[in-house]
Coordinates of C-alpha atoms and ligand atoms in Angstrom, one line a residue:
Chain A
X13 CA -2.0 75.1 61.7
X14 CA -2.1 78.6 61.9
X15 CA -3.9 80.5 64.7
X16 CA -6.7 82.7 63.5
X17 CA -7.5 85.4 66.1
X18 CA -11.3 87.1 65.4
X19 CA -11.0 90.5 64.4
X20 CA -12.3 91.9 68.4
X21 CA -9.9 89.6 69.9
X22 CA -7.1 91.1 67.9
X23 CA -8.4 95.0 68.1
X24 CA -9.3 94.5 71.7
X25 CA -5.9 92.6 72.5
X26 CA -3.7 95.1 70.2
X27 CA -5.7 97.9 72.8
X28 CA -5.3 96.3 76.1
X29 CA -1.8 98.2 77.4
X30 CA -3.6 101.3 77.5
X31 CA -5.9 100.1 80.4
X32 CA -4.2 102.4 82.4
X33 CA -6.0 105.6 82.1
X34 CA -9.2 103.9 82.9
X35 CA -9.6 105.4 85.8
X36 CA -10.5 108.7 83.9
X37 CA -13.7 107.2 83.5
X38 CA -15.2 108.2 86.7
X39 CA -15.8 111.6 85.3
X40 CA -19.3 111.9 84.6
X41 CA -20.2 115.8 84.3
X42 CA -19.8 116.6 80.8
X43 CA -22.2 115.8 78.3
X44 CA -22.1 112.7 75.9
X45 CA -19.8 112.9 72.9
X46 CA -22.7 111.7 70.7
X47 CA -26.2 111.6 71.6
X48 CA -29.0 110.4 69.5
X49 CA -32.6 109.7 70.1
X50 CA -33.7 107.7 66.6
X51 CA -36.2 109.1 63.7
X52 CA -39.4 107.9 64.6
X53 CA -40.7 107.9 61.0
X54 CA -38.3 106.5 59.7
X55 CA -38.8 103.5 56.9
X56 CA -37.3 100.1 57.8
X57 CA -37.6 96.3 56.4
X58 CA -39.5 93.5 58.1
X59 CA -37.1 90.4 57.2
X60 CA -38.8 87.1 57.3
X61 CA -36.9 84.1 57.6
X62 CA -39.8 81.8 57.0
X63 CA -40.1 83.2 53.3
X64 CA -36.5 83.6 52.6
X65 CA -35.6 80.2 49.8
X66 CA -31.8 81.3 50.2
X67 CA -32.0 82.1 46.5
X68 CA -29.1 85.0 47.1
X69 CA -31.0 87.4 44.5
X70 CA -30.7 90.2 47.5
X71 CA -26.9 90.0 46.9
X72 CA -26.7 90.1 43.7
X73 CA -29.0 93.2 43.4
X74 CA -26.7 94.7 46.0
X75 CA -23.3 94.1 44.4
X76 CA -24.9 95.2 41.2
X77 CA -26.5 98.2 43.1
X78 CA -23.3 99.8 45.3
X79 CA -20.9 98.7 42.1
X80 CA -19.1 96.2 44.3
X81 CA -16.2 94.2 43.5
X82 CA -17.0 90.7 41.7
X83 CA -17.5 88.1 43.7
X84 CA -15.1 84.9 43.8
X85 CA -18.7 83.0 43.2
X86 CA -21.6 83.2 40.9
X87 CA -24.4 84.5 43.2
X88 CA -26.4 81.7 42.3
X89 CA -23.6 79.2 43.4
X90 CA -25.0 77.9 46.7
X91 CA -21.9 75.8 47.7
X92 CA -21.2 79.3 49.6
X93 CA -23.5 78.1 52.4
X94 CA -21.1 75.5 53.1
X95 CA -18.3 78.0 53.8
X96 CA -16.7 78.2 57.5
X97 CA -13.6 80.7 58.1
X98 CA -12.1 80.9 61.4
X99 CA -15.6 79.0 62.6
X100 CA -17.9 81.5 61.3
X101 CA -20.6 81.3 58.3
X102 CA -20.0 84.2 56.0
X103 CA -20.2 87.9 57.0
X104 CA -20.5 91.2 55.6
X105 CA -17.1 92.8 54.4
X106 CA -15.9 95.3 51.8
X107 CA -17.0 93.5 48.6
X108 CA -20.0 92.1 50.0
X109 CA -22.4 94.9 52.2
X110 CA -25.2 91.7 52.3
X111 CA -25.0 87.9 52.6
X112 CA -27.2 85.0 53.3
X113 CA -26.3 81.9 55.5
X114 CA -28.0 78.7 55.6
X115 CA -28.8 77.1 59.1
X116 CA -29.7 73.8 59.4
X117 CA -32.5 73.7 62.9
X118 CA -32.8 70.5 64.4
X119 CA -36.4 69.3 64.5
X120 CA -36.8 71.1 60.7
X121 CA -37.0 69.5 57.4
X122 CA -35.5 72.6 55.7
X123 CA -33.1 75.1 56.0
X124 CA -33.7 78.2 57.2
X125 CA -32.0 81.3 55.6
X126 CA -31.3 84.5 57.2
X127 CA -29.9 87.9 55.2
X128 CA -27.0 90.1 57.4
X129 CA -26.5 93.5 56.6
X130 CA -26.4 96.8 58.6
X131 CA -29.4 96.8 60.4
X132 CA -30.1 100.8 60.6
X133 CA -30.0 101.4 64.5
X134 CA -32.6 103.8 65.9
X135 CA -29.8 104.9 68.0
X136 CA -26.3 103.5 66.4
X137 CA -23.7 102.6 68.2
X138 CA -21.1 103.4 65.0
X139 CA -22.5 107.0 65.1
X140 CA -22.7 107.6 68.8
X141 CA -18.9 106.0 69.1
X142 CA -17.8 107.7 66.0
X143 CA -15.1 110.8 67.3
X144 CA -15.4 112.5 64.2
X145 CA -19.2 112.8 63.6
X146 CA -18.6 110.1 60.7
X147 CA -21.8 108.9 60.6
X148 CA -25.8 110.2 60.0
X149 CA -28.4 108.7 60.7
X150 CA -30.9 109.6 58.2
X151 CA -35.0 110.5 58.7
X152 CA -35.7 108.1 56.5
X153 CA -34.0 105.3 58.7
X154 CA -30.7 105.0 57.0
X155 CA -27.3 105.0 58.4
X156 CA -24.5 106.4 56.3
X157 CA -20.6 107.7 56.4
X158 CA -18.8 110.3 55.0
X159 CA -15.5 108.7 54.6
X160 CA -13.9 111.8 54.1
X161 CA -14.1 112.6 57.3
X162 CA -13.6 108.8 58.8
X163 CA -9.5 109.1 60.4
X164 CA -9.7 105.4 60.1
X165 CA -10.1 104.8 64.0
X166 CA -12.0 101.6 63.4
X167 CA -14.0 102.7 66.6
X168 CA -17.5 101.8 64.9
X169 CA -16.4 98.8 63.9
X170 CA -15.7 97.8 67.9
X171 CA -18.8 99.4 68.8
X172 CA -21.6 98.0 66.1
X173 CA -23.6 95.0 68.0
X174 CA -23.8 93.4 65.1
X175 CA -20.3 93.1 64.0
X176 CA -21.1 95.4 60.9
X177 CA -18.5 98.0 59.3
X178 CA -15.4 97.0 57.6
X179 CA -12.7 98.7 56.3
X180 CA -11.1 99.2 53.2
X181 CA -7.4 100.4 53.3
X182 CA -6.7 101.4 49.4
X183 CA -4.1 103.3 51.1
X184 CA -2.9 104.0 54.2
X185 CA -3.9 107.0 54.6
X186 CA -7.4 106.8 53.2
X187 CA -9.3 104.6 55.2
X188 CA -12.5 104.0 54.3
X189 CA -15.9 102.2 56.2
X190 CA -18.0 100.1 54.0
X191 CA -21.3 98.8 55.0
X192 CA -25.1 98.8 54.0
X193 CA -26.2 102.2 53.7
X194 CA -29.9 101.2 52.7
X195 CA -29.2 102.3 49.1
X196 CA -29.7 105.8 50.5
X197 CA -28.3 107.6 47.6
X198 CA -29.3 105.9 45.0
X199 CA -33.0 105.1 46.4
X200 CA -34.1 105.8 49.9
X201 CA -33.7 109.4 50.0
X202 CA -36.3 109.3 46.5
X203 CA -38.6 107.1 48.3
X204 CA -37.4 103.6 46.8
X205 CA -36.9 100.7 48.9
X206 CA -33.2 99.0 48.6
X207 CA -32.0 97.2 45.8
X208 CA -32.2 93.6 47.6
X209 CA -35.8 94.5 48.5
X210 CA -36.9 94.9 45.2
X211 CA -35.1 91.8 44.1
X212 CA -36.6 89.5 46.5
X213 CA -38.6 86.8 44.8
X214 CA -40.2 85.8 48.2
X215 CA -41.0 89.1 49.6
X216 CA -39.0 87.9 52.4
X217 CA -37.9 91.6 52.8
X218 CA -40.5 94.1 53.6
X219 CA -40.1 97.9 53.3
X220 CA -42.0 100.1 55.4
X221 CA -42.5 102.7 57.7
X222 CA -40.5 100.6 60.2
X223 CA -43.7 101.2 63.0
X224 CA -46.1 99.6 59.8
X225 CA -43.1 97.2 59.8
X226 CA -43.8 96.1 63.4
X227 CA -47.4 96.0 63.1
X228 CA -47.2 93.7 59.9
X229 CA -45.1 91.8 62.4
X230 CA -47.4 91.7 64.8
X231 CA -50.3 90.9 62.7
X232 CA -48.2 87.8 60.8
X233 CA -47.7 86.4 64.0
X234 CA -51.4 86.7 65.7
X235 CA -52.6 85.2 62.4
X236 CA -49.7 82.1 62.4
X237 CA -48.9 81.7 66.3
X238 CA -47.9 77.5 65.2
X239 CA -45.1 79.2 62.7
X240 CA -43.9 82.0 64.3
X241 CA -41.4 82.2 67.4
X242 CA -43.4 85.4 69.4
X243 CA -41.1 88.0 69.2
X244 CA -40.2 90.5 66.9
X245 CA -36.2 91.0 66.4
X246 CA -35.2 94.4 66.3
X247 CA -38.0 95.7 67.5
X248 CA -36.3 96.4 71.2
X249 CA -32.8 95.2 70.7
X250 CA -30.2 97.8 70.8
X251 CA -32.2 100.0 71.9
X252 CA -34.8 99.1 68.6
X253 CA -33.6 98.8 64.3
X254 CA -34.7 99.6 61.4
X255 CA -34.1 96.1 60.2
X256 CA -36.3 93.7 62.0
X257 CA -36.3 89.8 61.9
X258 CA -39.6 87.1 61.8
X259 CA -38.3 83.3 62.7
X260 CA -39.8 80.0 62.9
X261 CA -36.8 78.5 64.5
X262 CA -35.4 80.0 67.8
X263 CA -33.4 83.1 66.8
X264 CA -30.3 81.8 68.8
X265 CA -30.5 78.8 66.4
X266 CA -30.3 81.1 63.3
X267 CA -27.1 83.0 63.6
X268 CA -29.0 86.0 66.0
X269 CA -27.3 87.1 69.1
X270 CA -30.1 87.2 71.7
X271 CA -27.6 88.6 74.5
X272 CA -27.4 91.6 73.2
X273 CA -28.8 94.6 75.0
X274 CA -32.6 96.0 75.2
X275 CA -30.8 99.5 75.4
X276 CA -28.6 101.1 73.0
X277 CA -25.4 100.7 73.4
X278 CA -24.2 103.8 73.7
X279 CA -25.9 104.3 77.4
X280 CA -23.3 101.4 78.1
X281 CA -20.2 103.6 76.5
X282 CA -21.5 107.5 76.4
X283 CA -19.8 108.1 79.8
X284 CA -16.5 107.2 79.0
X285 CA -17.5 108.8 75.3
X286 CA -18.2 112.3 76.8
X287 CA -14.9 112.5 78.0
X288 CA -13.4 112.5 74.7
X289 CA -14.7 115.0 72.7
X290 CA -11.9 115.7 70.4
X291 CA -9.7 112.9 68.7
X292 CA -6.7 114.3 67.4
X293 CA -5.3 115.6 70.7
X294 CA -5.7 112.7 73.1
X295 CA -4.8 109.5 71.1
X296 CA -4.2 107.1 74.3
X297 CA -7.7 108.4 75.5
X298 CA -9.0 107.1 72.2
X299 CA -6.8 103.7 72.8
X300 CA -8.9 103.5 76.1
X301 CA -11.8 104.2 74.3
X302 CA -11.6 101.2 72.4
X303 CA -10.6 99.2 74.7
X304 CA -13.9 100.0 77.1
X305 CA -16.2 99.9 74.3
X306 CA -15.1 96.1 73.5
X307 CA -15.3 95.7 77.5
X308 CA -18.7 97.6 77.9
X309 CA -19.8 95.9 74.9
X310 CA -19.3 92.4 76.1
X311 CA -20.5 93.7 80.1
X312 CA -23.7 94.9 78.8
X313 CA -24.1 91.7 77.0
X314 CA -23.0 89.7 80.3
X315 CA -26.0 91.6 82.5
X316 CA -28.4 90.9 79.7
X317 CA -27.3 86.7 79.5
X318 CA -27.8 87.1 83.6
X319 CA -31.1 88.6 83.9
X320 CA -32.3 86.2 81.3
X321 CA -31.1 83.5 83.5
X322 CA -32.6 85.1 86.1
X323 CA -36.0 84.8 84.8
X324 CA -36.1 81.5 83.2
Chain B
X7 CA -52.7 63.4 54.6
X8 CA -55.5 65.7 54.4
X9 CA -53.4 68.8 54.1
X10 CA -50.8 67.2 52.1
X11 CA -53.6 66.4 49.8
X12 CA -55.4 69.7 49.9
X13 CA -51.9 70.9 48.6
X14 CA -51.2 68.7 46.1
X15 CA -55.1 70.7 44.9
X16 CA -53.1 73.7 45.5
X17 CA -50.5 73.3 43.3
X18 CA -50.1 76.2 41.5
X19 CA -53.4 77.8 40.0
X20 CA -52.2 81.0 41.8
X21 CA -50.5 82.0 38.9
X22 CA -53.1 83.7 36.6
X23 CA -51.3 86.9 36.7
X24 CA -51.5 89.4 33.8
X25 CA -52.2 87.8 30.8
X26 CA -55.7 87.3 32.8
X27 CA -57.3 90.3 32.9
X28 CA -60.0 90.0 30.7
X29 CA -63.6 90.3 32.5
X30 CA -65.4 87.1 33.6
X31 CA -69.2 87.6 33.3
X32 CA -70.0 84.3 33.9
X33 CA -71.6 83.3 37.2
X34 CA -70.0 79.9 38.1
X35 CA -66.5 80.2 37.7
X36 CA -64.4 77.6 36.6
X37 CA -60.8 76.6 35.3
X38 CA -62.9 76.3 32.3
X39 CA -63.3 80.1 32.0
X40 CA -59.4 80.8 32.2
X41 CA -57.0 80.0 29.1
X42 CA -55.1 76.5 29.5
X43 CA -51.8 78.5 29.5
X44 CA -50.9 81.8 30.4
X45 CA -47.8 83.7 29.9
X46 CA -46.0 85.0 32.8
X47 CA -43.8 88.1 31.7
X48 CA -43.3 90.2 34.7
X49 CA -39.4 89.3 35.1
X50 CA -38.1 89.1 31.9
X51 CA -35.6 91.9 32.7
X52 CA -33.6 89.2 34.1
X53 CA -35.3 85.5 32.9
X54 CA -37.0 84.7 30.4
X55 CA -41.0 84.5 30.5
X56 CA -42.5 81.6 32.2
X57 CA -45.3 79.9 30.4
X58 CA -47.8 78.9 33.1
X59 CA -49.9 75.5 32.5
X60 CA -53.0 76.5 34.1
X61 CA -55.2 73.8 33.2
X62 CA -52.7 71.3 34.8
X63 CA -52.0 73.0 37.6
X64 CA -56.4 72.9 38.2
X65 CA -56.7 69.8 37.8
X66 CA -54.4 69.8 41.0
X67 CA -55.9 72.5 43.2
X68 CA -58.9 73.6 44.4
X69 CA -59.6 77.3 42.8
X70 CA -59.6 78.9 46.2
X71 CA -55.9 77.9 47.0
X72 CA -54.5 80.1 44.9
X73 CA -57.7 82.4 44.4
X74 CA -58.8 83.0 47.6
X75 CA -62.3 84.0 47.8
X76 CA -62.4 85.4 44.3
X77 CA -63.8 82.9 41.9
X78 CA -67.2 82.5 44.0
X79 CA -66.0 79.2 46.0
X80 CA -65.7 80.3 49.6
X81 CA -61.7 80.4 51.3
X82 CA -61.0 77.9 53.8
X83 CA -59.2 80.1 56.1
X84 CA -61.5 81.0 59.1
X85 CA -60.0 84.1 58.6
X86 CA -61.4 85.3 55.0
X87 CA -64.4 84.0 55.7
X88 CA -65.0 86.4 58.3
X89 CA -65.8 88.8 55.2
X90 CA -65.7 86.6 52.2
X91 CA -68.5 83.9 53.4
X92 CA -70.9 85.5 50.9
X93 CA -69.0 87.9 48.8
X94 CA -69.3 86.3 46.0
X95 CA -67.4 86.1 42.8
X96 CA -65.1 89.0 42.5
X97 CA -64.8 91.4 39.3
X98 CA -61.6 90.7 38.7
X99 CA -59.7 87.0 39.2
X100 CA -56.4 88.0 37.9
X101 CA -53.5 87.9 40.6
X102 CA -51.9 90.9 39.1
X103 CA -55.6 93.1 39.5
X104 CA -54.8 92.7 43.5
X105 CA -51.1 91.8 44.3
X106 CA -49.7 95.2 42.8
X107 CA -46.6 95.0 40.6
X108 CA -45.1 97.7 42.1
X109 CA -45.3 97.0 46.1
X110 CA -43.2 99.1 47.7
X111 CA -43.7 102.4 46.1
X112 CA -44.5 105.8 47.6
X113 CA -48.2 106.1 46.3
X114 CA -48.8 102.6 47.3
X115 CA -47.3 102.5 51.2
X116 CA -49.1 105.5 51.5
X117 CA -52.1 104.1 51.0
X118 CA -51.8 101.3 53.6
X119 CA -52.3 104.0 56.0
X120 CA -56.3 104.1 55.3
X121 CA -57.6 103.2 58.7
X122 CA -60.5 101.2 56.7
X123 CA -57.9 98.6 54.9
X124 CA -57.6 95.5 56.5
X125 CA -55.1 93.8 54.0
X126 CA -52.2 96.3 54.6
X127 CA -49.6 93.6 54.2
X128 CA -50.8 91.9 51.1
X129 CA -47.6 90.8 49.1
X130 CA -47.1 92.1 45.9
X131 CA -47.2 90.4 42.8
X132 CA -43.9 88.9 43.0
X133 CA -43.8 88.1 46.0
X134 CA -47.9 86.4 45.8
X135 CA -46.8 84.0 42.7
X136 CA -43.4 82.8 44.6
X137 CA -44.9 82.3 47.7
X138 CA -47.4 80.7 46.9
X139 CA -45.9 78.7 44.0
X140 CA -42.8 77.5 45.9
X141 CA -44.3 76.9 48.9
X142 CA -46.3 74.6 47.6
X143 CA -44.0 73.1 45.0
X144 CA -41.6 72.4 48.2
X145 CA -44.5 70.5 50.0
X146 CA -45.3 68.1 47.1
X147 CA -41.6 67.8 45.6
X148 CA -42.3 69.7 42.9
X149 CA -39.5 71.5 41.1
X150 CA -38.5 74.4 43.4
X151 CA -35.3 75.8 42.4
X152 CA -35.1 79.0 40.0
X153 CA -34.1 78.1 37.1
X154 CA -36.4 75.5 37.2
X155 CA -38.9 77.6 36.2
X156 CA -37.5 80.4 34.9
X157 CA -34.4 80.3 32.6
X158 CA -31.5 83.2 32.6
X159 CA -31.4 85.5 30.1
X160 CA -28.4 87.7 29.5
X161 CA -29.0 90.4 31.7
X162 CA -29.7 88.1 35.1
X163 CA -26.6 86.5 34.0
X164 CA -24.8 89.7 34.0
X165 CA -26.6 90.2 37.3
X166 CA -25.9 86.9 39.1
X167 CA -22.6 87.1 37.4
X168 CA -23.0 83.7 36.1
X169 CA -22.6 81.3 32.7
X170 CA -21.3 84.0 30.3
X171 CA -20.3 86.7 33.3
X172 CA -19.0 83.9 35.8
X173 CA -16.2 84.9 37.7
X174 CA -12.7 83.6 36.7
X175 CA -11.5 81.4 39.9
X176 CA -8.0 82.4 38.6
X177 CA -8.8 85.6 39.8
X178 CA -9.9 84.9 43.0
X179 CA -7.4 81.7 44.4
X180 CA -4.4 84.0 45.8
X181 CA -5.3 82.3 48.9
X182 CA -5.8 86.2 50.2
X183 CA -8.7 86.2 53.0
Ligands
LIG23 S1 -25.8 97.6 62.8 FE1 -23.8 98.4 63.4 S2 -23.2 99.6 61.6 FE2 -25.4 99.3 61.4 S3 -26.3 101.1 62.4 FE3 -26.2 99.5 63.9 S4 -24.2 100.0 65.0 FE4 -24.2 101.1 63.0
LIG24 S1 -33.6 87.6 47.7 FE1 -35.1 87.2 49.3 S2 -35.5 84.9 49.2 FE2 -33.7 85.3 48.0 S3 -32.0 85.0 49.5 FE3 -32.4 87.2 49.6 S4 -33.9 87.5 51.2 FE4 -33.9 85.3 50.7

C-alpha cells in the first residue's frame, strides 16, 4: 500500500528543520505584516443544508462559469458522493473551485448535502498571511488573487481554516492559486450573485447583504426551532464569513470543523507575520513562517477544543 | 398520519406559476377556476418545459399548501394567520405574481430593506416551486429526482456535461490524483 501523507502533514513536515529561528518570534514591536478589519457591507450567501437535494447544479454552473477544466464525471453523476481519497470526501482543487458531499447523519432518513467553496473571510487568513499582498478582499465580500504577483509560497494555502486554495503549477515558475473568487469579475462587482447561486434549484444558497444574510438566519431558525441546529455558521467563526451555513444535523456531523477559532486567525499568526515584512530577502524566515502558521493554526484550534470542553 | 396525510393534500398544487396570471374575479376560489394543466417554461434554457397537472395534483392537496393564504381558505401556519386570518382572497394566485423570477437582483435586494416588509426572505420563483414540490414529493415517494420532471435539453447537457457532452473516461483514467 502506498502511504498517502495529507497535504499539511507533508508542507508542515517538508518545513519542520527550520524550527530553529523560532525564537525570533518574541519580537513583538513592529506592526502586523497584514492587517485587516472586514467590509461591513459586504454581500455574502446564507447556505442552507436543509434545502440543499445534492443535485450538483452549483458545480456545474461554476465549471461552466470560471471555464474550468472538464470534469472526469458528468455533474449529474452522483456516484461522486461515494468517493474517499486518502480518507477524505471530495474537496475543492484546481479544476473544481465548488463541490458537494453527501453525509449520511445517524438518526436521519436522508442525506444531508453540504457545498465547500471559499467562504469569503471578513478577515482572511490567505490575505493577512500572504507576503506579497496577493490577495483583496473586496467591499463587496469577495476574496480574490492576482497571480501575477503570487511567488508561489503556498503560505495561504497553510493558513486558510478551511483548507481552501490550491495551486496550479503549469510551470514552475508560474505558480498560480485557484479558489472561489465569488464570480467577482464576471458578476459580483456588477451586482450579480455567483453563478452556483443562480443555478440552485432549491434556493439552498442565499445572496445577500451578508448582515440580511444573518438576519434571514436568524429569522429561519425562530420560525423552525424543531429543524434547525441554533447557530449560525460563519457568522463568528474565524473571526465571521461571508459564506454562512444553516444545519439540521450537528455541524460536526456534516463535514464542518467546529474547533476552529471565534477570532481570526491572523491574531493567532500576525506576531510572527510582522516580523517578516519582505519575502525575497529572508527565505528561512518565511520557512519559519510556515511552519508556525501550521502550528498556530492547529494551537488556536487546540484552546478552542479546550474551552469547549471546559464548558460542557 | 395526520401530517403525512395533510401532505399527500399538498402534493404539488404550488405550481401555478406563469401561465396563471390571468385575473380571478370569482369569490370562492377553487381548483375549478385554474386550467387542468399549466405549462411550466421558466427553465427551458437548460430543460425542457414541464407540463404541470394541476387538477391532479388538487385532488391531492388542500389549496392553501401550496397557495398559502391566497385563494381565500385561511393558512394553517399560526404564523400567516397572524395577518392572513381575514385577508381574504388575493388579486393575484399565480406563484410567479409573488416569488419573483429574478430573486437576487439589485432592484429587488434593495427593496428588502423597507423596514415595513415582513416577508424579506420569500424564495424566489425557483426556489418556491422546488421547495415546495420536492419536499413534498420526498415525503410521499413521489418522483424526486431531476430529470424526473424535467428532461435535458441540449444546452443543460452541455452544462452538466452529460449524454451528448459526457466526458470521455479515457481521458480521465491516467491514474493521476
Ligand atoms: S476560506 Fe480560506 S481562502 Fe477563503 S477567504 Fe477564508 S482564508 Fe482565504
Ligand atoms: S445547486 Fe443547490 S440544491 Fe443543488 S447541490 Fe448545489 S446547493 Fe445543493
Amino acid at each position: 500500500m502506498k502511504k498517502t501523507v495529507s497535504r499539511r502533514a507533508f508542507l508542515k513536515g517538508g518545513l519542520a528543520g527550520t524550527v530553529a529561528a523560532t525564537t525570533l518570534l518574541n519580537s513583538k514591536s513592529s506592526e502586523a505584516a497584514g492587517s485587516f478589519e472586514g467590509y461591513p457591507e459586504g454581500m455574502g450567501v446564507l447556505v442552507d443544508l436543509t434545502r440543499c437535494v445534492g443535485c450538483r447544479s452549483c458545480e456545474a454552473a461554476c465549471n461552466l462559469e470560471q471555464g474550468l477544466p472538464e470534469p472526469a464525471k458528468p455533474f449529474d453523476d452522483y456516484s461522486v458522493f461515494d468517493e474517499i481519497k486518502h480518507g477524505e470526501k471530495r474537496r475543492t482543487d484546481e479544476t473544481r473551485y465548488t463541490v458537494v458531499n453527501s453525509y449520511d447523519v445517524p438518526g436521519m432518513e436522508h442525506p444531508l448535502f453540504r457545498k465547500v467553496q471559499c467562504n469569503h473571510c471578513q478577515e482572511p487568513a490567505c490575505l493577512t498571511s500572504c507576503f506579497v499582498n496577493a490577495y483583496t478582499k473586496t467591499p463587496e465580500g469577495a476574496v480574490i488573487y492576482n497571480s501575477k504577483v503570487c511567488v508561489g509560497c503556498r503560505t495561504c494555502m497553510v493558513a486558510c481554516p478551511f483548507y481552501i486554495p490550491t495551486f496550479k503549477y503549469s510551470s514552475a515558475f508560474d505558480p498560480k492559486i485557484m479558489k472561489c473568487i465569488f464570480c467577482y469579475d464576471t458578476r459580483l462587482k456588477d451586482g450579480l450573485p455567483p453563478a452556483c447561486v443562480e443555478a440552485c434549484p432549491q434556493e439552498a444558497l442565499t445572496f445577500g447583504k451578508r448582515s440580511d444574510m444573518i438576519e434571514a438566519g436568524r429569522q429561519r431558525i425562530k420560525m423552525n426551532p424543531d429543524k434547525y441546529v441554533d447557530h449560525i455558521y460563519g457568522e463568528h467563526e474565524v473571526g465571521g464569513t461571508a459564506w454562512m451555513y444553516l444545519s439540521s444535523a450537528p455541524f460536526d456531523k456534516v463535514g464542518f470543523d467546529t474547533h476552529v477559532p471565534k477570532e481570526p486567525i491572523l491574531n493567532s499568526v500576525k506576531d510572527f507575520l510582522s516580523i517578516v515584512p519582505m519575502v525575497l530577502t529572508i527565505w528561512p524566515g518565511l520557512f519559519v513562517g510556515f511552519h508556525l502558521l501550521a502550528t498556530r493554526k492547529d494551537a488556536a484550534k487546540k484552546i478552542e477544543e479546550e474551552k469547549k470542553e471546559v464548558k460542557s | 398520519m395526520r401530517t403525512r396525510n395533510k401532505l399527500l393534500h399538498c402534493a404539488l398544487a404550488l405550481a401555478i406559476g406563469t401561465a396563471l396570471s390571468g385575473p380571478f374575479t370569482a369569490n370562492a376560489m377553487d381548483a375549478s377556476d385554474a386550467p387542468d394543466l399549466i405549462t411550466i417554461d421558466s427553465l427551458t434554457n437548460l430543460y425542457g418545459p414541464v407540463e404541470f397537472d394541476h387538477a391532479m395534483h388538487a385532488d391531492l392537496a388542500d389549496c392553501a399548501l401550496c397557495h398559502h393564504h391566497t385563494t381565500g381558505i385561511p393558512a394553517q401556519d399560526p404564523n400567516c394567520l397572524r395577518c392572513h386570518a381575514t385577508s381574504g382572497e388575493a388579486d393575484t394566485v399565480a406563484c410567479a405574481d409573488c416569488h419573483t423570477a429574478d430573486r437576487f437582483n439589485k432592484d429587488y435586494l434593495e427593496s428588502l430593506d423597507d423596514p415595513m416588509l415582513y416577508h424579506v426572505d420569500k424564495p424566489g420563483l425557483k426556489g418556491a416551486y422546488h421547495i415546495n414540490c420536492i419536499g413534498c414529493h420526498v415525503e410521499v415517494g413521489a418522483p424526486s429526482g431531476c430529470q424526473d420532471c424535467h428532461v435535458m435539453n441540449d444546452s443543460g447537457q452541455q452544462m452538466f456535461k452529460t449524454g451528448d457532452y459526457a466526458p470521455d473516461p479515457q481521458d480521465h483514467n491516467n491514474g493521476g490524483h
